[in-house]
Coordinates of C-alpha atoms in Angstrom, one line a residue:
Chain A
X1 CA 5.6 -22.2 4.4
X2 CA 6.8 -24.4 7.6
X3 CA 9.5 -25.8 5.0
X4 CA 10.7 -22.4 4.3
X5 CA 11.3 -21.6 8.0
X6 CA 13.1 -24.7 8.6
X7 CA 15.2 -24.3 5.8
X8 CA 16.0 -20.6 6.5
X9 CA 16.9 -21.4 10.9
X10 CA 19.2 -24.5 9.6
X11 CA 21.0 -22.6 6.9
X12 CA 21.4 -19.8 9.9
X13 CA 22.9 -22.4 12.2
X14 CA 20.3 -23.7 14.5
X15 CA 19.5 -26.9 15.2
X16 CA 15.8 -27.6 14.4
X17 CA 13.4 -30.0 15.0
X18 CA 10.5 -30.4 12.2
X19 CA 7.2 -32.0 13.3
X20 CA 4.6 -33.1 11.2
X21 CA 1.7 -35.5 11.4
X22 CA 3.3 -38.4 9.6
X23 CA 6.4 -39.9 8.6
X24 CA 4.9 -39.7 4.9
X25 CA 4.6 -36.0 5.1
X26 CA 8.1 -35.1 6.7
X27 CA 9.8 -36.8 4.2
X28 CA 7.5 -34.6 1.7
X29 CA 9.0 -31.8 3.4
X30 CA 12.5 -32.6 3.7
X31 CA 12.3 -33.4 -0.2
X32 CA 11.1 -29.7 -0.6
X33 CA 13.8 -27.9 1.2
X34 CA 16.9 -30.5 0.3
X35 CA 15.2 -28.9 -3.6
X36 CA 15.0 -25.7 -2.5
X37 CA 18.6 -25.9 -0.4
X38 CA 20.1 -27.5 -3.5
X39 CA 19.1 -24.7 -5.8
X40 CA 20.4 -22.2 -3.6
X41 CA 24.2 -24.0 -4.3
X42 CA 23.2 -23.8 -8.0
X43 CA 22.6 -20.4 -7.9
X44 CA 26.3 -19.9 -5.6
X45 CA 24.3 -18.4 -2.9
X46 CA 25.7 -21.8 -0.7
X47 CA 28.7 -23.9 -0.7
X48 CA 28.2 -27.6 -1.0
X49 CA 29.2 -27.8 2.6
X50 CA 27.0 -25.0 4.0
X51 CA 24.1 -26.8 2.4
X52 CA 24.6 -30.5 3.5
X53 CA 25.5 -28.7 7.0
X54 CA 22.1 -26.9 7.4
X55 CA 20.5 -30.7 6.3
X56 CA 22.1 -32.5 8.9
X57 CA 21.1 -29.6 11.6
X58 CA 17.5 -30.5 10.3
X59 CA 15.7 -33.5 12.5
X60 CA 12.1 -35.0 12.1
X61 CA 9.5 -36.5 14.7
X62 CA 5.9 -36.8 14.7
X63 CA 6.0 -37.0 18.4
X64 CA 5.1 -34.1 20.2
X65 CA 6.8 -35.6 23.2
X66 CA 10.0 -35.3 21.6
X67 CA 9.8 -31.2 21.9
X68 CA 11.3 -31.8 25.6
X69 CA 14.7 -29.8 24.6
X70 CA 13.5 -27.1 22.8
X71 CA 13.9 -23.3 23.6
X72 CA 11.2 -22.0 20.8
X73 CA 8.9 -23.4 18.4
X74 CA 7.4 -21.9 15.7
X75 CA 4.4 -23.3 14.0
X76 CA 2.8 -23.1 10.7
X77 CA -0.1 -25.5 10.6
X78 CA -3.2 -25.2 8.4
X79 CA -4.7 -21.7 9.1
X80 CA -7.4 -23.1 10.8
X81 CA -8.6 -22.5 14.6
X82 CA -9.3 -25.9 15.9
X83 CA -5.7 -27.0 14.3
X84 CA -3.9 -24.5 16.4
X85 CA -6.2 -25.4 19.0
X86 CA -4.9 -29.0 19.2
X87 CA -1.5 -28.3 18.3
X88 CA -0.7 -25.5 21.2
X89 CA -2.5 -28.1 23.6
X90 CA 0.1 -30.7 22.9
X91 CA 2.9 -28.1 22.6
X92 CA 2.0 -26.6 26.3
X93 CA 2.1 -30.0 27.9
X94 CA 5.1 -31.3 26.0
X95 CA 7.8 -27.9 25.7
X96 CA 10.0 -26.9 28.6
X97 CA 8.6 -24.1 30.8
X98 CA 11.2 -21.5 29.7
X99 CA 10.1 -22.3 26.2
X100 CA 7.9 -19.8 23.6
X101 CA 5.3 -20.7 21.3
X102 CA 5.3 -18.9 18.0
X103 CA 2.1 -19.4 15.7
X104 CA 3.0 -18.1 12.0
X105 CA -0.3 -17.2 11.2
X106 CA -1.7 -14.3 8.8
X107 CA -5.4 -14.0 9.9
X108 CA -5.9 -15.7 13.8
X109 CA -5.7 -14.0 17.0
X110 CA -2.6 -14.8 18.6
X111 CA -4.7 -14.1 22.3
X112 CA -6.7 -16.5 21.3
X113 CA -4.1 -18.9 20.5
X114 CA -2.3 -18.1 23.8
X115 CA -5.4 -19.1 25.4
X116 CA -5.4 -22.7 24.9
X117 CA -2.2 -23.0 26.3
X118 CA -1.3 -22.6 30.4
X119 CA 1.5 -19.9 29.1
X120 CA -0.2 -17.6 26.9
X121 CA 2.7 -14.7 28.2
X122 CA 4.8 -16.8 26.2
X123 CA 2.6 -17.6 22.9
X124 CA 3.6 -15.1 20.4
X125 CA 3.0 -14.2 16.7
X126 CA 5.9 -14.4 14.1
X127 CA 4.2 -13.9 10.4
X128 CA 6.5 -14.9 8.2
X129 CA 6.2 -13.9 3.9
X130 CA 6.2 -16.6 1.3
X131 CA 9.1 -17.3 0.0
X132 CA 10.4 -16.9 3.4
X133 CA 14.2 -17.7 2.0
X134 CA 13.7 -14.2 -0.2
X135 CA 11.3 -12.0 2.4
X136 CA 13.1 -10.4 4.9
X137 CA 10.1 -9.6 7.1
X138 CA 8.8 -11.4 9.9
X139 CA 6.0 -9.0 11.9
X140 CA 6.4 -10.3 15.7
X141 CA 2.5 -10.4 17.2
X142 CA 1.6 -9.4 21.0
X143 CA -1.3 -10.7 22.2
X144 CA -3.2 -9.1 25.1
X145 CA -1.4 -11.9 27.8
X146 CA 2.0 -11.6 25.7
X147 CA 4.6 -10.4 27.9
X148 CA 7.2 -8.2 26.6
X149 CA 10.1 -10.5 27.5
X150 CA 8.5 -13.1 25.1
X151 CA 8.6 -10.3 22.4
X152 CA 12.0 -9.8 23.0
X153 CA 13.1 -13.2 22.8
X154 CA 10.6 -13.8 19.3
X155 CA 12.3 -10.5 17.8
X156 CA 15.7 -12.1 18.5
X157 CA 14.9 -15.1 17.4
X158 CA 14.0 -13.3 13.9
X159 CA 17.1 -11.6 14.2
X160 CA 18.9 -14.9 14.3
X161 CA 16.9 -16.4 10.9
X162 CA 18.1 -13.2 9.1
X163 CA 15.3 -11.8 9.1
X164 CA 14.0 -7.7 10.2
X165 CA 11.4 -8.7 12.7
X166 CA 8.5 -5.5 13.3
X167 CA 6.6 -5.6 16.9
X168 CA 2.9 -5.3 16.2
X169 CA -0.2 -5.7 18.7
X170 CA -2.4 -8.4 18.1
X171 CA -5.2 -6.9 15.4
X172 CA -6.8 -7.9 12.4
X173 CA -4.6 -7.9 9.7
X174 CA -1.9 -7.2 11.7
X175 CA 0.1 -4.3 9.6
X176 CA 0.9 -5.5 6.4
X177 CA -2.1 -7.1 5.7
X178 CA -4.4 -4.1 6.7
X179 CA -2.6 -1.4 5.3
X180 CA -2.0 -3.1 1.6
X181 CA -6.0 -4.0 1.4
X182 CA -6.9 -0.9 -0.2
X183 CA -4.2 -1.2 -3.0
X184 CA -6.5 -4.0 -4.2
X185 CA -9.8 -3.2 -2.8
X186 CA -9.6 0.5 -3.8
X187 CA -8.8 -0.6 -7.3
X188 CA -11.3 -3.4 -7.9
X189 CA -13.7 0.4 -6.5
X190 CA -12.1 2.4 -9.0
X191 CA -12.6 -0.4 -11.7
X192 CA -16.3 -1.1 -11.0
X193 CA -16.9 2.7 -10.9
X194 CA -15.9 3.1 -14.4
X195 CA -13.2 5.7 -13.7
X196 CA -10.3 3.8 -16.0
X197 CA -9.8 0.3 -17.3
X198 CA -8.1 -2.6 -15.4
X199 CA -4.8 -1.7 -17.6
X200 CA -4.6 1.7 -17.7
X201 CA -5.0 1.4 -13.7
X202 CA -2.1 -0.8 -13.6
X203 CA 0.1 1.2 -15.9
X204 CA -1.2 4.2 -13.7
X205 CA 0.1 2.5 -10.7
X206 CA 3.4 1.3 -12.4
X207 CA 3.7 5.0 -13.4
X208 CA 3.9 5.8 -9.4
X209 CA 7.0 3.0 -9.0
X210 CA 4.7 0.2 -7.6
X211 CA 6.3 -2.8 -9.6
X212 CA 3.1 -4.3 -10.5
X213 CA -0.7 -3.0 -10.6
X214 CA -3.0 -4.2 -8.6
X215 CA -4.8 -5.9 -11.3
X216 CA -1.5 -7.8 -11.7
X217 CA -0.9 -8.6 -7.8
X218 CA -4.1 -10.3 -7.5
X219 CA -3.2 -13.0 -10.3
X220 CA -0.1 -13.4 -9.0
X221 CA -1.7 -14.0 -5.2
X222 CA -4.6 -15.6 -6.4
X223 CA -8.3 -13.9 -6.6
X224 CA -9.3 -16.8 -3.9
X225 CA -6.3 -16.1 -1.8
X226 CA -7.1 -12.3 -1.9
X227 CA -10.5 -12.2 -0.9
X228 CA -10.5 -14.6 1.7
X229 CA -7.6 -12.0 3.4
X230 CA -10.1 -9.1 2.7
X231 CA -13.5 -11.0 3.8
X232 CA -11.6 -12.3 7.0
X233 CA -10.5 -8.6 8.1
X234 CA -13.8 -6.8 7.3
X235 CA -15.2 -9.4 9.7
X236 CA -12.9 -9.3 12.4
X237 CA -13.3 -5.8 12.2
X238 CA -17.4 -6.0 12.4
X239 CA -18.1 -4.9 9.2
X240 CA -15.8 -2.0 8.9
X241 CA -16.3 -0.2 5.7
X242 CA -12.9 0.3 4.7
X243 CA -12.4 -3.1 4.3
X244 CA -15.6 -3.8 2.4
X245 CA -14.7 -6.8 -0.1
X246 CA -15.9 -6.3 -4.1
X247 CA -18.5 -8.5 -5.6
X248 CA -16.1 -8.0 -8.8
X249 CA -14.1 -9.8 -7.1
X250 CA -16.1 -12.9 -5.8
X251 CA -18.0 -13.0 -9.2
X252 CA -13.5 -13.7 -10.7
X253 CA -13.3 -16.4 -8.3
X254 CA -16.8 -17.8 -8.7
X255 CA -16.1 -17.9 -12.3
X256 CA -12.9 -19.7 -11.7
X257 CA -10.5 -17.1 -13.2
X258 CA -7.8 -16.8 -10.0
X259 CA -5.3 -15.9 -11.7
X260 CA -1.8 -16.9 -12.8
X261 CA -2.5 -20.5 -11.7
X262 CA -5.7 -21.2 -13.4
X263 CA -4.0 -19.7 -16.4
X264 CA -6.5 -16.4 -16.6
X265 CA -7.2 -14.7 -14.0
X266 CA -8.0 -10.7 -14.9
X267 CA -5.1 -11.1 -17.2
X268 CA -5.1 -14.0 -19.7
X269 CA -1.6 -16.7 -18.7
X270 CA -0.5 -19.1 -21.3
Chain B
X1 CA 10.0 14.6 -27.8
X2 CA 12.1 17.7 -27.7
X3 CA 10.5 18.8 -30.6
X4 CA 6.6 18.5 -29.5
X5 CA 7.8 19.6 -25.9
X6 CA 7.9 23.6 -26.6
X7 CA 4.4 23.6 -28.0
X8 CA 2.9 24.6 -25.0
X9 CA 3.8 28.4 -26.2
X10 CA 2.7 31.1 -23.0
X11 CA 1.8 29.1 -19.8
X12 CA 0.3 30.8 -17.0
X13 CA 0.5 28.6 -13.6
X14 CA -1.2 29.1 -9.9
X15 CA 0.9 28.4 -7.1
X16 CA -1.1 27.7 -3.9
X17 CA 2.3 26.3 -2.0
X18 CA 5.9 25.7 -2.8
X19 CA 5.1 21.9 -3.5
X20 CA 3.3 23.4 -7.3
X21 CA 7.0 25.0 -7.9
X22 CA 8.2 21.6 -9.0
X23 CA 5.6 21.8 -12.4
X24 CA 6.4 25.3 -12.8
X25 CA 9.7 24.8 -13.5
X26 CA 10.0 21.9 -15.2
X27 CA 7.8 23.7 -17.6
X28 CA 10.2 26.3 -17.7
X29 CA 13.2 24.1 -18.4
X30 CA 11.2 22.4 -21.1
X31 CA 11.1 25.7 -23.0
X32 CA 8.1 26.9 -22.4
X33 CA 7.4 30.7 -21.2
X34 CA 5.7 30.2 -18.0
X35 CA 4.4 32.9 -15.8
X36 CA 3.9 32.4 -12.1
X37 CA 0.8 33.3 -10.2
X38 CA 0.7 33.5 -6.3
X39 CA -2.2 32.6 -5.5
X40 CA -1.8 33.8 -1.7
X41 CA -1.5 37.2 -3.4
X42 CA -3.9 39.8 -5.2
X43 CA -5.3 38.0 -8.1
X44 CA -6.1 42.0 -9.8
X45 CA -3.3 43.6 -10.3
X46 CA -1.7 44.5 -13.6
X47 CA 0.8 41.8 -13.6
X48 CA -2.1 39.0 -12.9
X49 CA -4.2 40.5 -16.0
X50 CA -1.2 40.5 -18.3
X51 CA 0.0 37.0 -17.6
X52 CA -3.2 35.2 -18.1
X53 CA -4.2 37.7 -21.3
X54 CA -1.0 36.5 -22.9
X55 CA -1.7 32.8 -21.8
X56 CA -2.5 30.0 -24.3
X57 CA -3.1 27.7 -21.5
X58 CA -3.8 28.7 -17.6
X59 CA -2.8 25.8 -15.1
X60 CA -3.8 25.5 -12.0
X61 CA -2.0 23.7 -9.1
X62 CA -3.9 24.8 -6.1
X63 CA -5.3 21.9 -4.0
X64 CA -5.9 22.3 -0.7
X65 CA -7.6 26.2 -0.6
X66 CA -10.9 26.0 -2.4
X67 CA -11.9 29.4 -2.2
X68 CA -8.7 29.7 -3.7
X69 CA -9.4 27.7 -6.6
X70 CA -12.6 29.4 -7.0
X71 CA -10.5 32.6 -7.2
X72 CA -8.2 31.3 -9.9
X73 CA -10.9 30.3 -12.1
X74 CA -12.6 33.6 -11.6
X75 CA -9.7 35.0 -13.2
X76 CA -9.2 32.3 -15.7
X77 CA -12.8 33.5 -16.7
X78 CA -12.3 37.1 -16.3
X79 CA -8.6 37.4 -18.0
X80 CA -7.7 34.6 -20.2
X81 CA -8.2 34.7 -23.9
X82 CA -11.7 33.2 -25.0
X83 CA -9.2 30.3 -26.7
X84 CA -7.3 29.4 -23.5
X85 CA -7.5 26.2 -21.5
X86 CA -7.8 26.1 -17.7
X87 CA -6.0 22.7 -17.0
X88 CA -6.7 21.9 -13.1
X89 CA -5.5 20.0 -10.6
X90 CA -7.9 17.3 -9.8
X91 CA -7.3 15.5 -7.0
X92 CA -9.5 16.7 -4.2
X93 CA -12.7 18.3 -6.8
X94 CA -13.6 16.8 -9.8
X95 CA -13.1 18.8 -13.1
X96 CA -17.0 19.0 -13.6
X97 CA -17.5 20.6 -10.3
X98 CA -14.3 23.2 -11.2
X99 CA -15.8 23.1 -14.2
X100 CA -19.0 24.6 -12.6
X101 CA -17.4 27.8 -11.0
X102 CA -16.4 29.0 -15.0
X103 CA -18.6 30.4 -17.8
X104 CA -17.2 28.5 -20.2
X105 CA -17.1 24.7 -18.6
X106 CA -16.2 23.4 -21.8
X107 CA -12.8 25.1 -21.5
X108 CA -12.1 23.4 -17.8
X109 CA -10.1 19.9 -17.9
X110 CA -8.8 18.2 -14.8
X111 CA -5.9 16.3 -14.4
X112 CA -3.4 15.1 -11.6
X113 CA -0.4 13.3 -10.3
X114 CA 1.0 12.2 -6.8
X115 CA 3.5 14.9 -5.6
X116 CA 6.7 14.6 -6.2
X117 CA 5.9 15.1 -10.1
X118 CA 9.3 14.0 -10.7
X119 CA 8.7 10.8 -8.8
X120 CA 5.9 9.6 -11.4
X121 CA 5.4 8.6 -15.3
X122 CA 2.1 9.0 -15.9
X123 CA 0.0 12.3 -15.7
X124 CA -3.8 11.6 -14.9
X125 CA -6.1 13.3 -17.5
X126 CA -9.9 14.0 -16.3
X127 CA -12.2 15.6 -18.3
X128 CA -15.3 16.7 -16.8
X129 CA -18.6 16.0 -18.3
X130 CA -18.7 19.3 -20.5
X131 CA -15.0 19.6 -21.3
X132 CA -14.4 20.5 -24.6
X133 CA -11.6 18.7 -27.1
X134 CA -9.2 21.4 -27.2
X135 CA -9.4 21.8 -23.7
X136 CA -8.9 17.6 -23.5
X137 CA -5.8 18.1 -26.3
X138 CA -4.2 20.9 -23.8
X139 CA -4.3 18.6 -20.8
X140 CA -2.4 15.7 -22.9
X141 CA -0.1 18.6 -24.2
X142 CA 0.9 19.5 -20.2
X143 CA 1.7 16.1 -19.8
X144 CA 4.1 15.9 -23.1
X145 CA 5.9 19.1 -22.4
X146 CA 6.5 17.7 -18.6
X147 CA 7.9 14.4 -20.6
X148 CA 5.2 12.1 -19.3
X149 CA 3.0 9.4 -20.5
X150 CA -0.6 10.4 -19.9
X151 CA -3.9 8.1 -19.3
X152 CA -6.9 9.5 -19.8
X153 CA -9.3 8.6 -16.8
X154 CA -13.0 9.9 -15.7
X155 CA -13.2 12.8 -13.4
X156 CA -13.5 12.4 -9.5
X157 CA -11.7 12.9 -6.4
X158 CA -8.5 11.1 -5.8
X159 CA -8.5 9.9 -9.8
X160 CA -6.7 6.9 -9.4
X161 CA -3.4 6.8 -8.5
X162 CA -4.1 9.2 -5.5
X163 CA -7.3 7.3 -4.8
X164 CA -5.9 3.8 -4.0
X165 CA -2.5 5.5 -2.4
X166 CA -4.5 8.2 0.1
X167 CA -6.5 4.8 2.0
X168 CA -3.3 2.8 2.1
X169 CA -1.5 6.2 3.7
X170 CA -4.8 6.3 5.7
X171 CA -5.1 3.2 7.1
X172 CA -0.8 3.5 8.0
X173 CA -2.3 6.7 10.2
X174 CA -4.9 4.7 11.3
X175 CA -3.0 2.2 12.4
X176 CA -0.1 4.5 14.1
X177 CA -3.1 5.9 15.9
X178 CA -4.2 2.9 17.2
X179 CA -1.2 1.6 18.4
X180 CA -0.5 -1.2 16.5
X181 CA 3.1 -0.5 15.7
X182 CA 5.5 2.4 15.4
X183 CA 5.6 4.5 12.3
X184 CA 9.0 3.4 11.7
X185 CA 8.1 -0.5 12.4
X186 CA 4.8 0.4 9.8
X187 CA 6.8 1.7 7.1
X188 CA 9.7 -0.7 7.5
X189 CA 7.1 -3.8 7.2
X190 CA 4.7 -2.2 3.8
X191 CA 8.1 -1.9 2.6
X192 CA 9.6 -5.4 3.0
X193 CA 6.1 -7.6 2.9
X194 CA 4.8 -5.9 0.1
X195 CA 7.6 -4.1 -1.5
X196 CA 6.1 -0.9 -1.8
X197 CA 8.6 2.4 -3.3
X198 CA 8.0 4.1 -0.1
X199 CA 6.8 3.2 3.1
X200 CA 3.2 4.9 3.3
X201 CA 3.7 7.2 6.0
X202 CA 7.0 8.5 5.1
X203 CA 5.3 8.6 1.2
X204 CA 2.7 11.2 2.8
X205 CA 5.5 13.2 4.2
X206 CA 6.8 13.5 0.7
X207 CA 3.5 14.1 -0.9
X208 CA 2.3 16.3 2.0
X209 CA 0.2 15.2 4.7
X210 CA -2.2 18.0 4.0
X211 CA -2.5 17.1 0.5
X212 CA -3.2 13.3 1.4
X213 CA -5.6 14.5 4.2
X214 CA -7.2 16.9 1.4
X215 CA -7.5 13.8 -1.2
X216 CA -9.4 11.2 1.6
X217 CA -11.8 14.1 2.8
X218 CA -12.8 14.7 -0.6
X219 CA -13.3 10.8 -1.1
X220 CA -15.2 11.1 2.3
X221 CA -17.8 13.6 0.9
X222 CA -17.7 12.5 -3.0
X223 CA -18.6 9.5 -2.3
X224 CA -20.5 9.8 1.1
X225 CA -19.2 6.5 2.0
X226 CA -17.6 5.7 5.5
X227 CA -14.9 3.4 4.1
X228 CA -13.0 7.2 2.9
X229 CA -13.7 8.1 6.6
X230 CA -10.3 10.5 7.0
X231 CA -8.1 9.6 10.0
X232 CA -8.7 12.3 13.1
X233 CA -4.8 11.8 13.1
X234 CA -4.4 13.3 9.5
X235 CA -6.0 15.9 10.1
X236 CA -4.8 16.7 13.9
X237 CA -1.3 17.0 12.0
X238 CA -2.3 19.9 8.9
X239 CA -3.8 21.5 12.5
X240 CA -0.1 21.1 14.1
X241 CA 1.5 22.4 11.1
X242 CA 3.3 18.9 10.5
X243 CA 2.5 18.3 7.5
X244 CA 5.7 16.4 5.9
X245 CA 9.8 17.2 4.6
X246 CA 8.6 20.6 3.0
X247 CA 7.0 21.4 6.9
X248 CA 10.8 19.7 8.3
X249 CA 8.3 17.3 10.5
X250 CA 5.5 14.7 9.5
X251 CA 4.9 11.5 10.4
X252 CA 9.6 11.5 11.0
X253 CA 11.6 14.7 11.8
X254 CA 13.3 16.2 8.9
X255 CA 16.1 18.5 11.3
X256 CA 16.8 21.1 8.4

């Protein structure tokens, strides 16, 4: 996902910096986007130019010392807590003062990110949607320190990657997350309760202008994927019924069927 | 299609609100006779007796009023020919329990869609546990003469469509409530990260907050399950009267 925001700020003009933990791994990355960059000129989306422009705007390090220029960062490390953990550490001791610390996560407190740092008014959350080139939504996260200047500069900053950036308070799920849980979960209910099969509650669904069903939406996200969003929320929430994961749906990814990319998920792929 | 759409033959329709004109009269421009019913009138005069005695099949929109509903099926019972079908609106009691208020259940089938009717494909068929096969046949009848695919479904509030939209509207309310973002910023990001039609909150003002409210509390005591637990802020607007674009305010001003 990092690859996708770096491709998106140099093809909007700014100068970026890409960090990752080896030299190995950045050129992995810059492989990805020069592909990804390169396919936008085949598709006419980008001139030639534009494209080898937006490369040259792109520069690697795996120093964190080297971050003594910068005015944001935005990171997209593993989802994992003591990941962030290190990598806002380093980032507080090695950014300018003035600077802002965006974490794109999905599923961590962004106060509790802020926390390891010595500037948690200036941590911030910008979720970003895979593929960031196509989603235009970034959702811009306030944490309990997050000052509202910090916001303003993070919404801006979306504004300048082209995206539509939404201010939301730092809360499990955040808004898209929470409020699209029961389009699965609700389904997986109304499945296990007998009330219509799996494809006549898709076509139902179609039949109301969602493009796909649920049924449909979780192959293509990935049982795995889904459930771990769903079980992560109920918890954060303390058990909140309303967010109460199906065992229909553990017993899809126990049995290995998670969707489009193990070829059969609750659709068959060939 | 145009030729099985006029088979319906005399259609008698309750109104509980203007959102039930919509089916009323796109049965009428489908060529069927359809004869309108108030129901926030007196269900015994002469002209109430006469439409449903002439009726092959009785519909019944109401939704919300359930002592209205009971009313309508009083008279379904008391007025309709002993062949008639009562073909009821589903959403917020299942077909068996409106089944339960007639003495003849097997002549009670539910079905339902998400408001606006033109807005959808498929019409929701639920028959109850005693409903009959003509009665069944009439429900998937409705849904041809209204030029819709229909899916047949077991009965219970919310069916389906409305029962995985009404928590996803909920939990919008839930979260406007709580602060987490602005109605507009809600509906702007369900739309964009998840491509949703409609944003959810400005989708209940279409459907009607009060119908949407209506839908999640019958979840809520169906099911007895916390995890339907209506949103105080749902409900706080059907109190205030803002109850969508028919109401000209909801969750967004509609200036008329």
């Amino acid at each position: 996902m990092g690859g996708g925001i770096v491709q998106v700020a140099a093809q909007q003009g700014l100068d970026v910096l890409l960090w990752d933990i080896s030299d190995d791994m950045l050129e992995r990355s810059l492989d990805r986007i020069r592909g990804s960059v390169q396919r936008s000129v085949e598709r006419g989306r980008l001139s030639q130019e534009e494209a080898d422009a937006a490369m040259a705007r792109i520069q690697t390090t795996t120093q964190f010392a080297e971050f003594g220029d910068v005015d944001a960062v935005i990171e997209a490390v593993l989802e994992s807590i003591d990941t962030k953990s290190s990598v806002f550490r380093n980032l507080d001791e090695s950014c300018p003062e003035h600077a802002i610390l965006a974490s794109n996560t999905s599923s961590l407190s962004i106060t509790e990110i802020g926390a390891f740092t010595q500037r948690s008014d200036r941590v911030v959350g910008m979720h970003f949607f895979n593929p960031v080139p196509a989603m235009a939504l970034v959702e811009v996260i306030q944490g309990h320190a997050t000052t509202d200047e910090t916001m303003d500069r993070a919404v801006a900053l979306g504004r300048e990657l082209g995206k539509t950036p939404v201010r939301c308070q730092d809360t499990p799920g955040f808004v898209v997350n929470r409020i699209a849980r029961p389009f699965y979960n609700e389904g997986l209910r109304v499945l296990n309760d007998g009330v219509a099969s799996m494809e006549e509650i898709d076509r139902i669904m179609r039949g109301v202008g969602f493009r796909m069903g649920p049924f449909q939406l979780m192959d293509l996200i990935g049982n795995d994927v889904n459930l771990a969003v769903t079980s992560l929320i109920f918890e954060q929430l303390y058990d909140e019924p309303r967010f109460r994961p199906s065992f229909r749906q553990k017993r899809a990814v126990q049995s290995g069927r998670l969707g489009q990319k193990t070829k059969q998920g609750w659709y068959p792929y060939e | 299609m145009s030729e099985s759409r006029d088979s319906l033959g005399q259609t008698a329709v309750f109104i509980e609100s203007a959102r039930d004109l919509e089916l009323a009269e796109a049965l009428t421009s489908a060529g069927s006779a359809v004869r309108r019913i108030d129901l926030r009138g007196d269900l015994s005069t002469a002209e109430t007796r006469e439409a449903l005695s002439d009726a092959r099949m009785v519909v019944d929109m109401t939704a919300i009023d359930h002592d209205a509903k009971r009313a309508a099926v009083s008279a379904f019972n008391s007025y309709a020919p002993s062949t008639a079908s009562l073909v009821s609106f589903a959403l917020t009691v299942s077909t068996t329990e409106i089944a339960s208020w007639s003495t003849s259940p097997e002549r009670v089938v539910g079905f339902g869609f998400l408001p606006p009717l033109a807005d959808v494909k498929v019409l929701e068929v639920a028959p109850g546990l005693q409903t009959g096969e003509p009665a069944r046949a009439a429900a998937q009848a409705l849904a041809v003469a209204l030029g819709k695919e229909s899916a047949l479904v077991s009965d219970g509030a919310g069916l389906v469509s409305a029962r995985i939209l009404a928590p996803i509207i909920n939990e919008a309310a839930f979260s406007l409530m709580e602060g987490v973002a602005t109605a507009q910023d809600i509906d702007t990001a369900v739309r964009l990260g998840v491509n949703y039609p409609h944003g959810p909150l400005e989708w209940a003002d279409l459907i009607g907050v009060d119908l949407v409210y209506s839908i999640i509390r019958a979840l809520h005591a169906e099911q007895g399950d916390d995890r339907y637990r209506p949103c105080p802020l749902l409900r706080k607007m059907v109190l205030a009267g803002w109850t969508g674009r028919a109401a000209g305010r909801g969750f967004f001003p509609y200036p008329r």
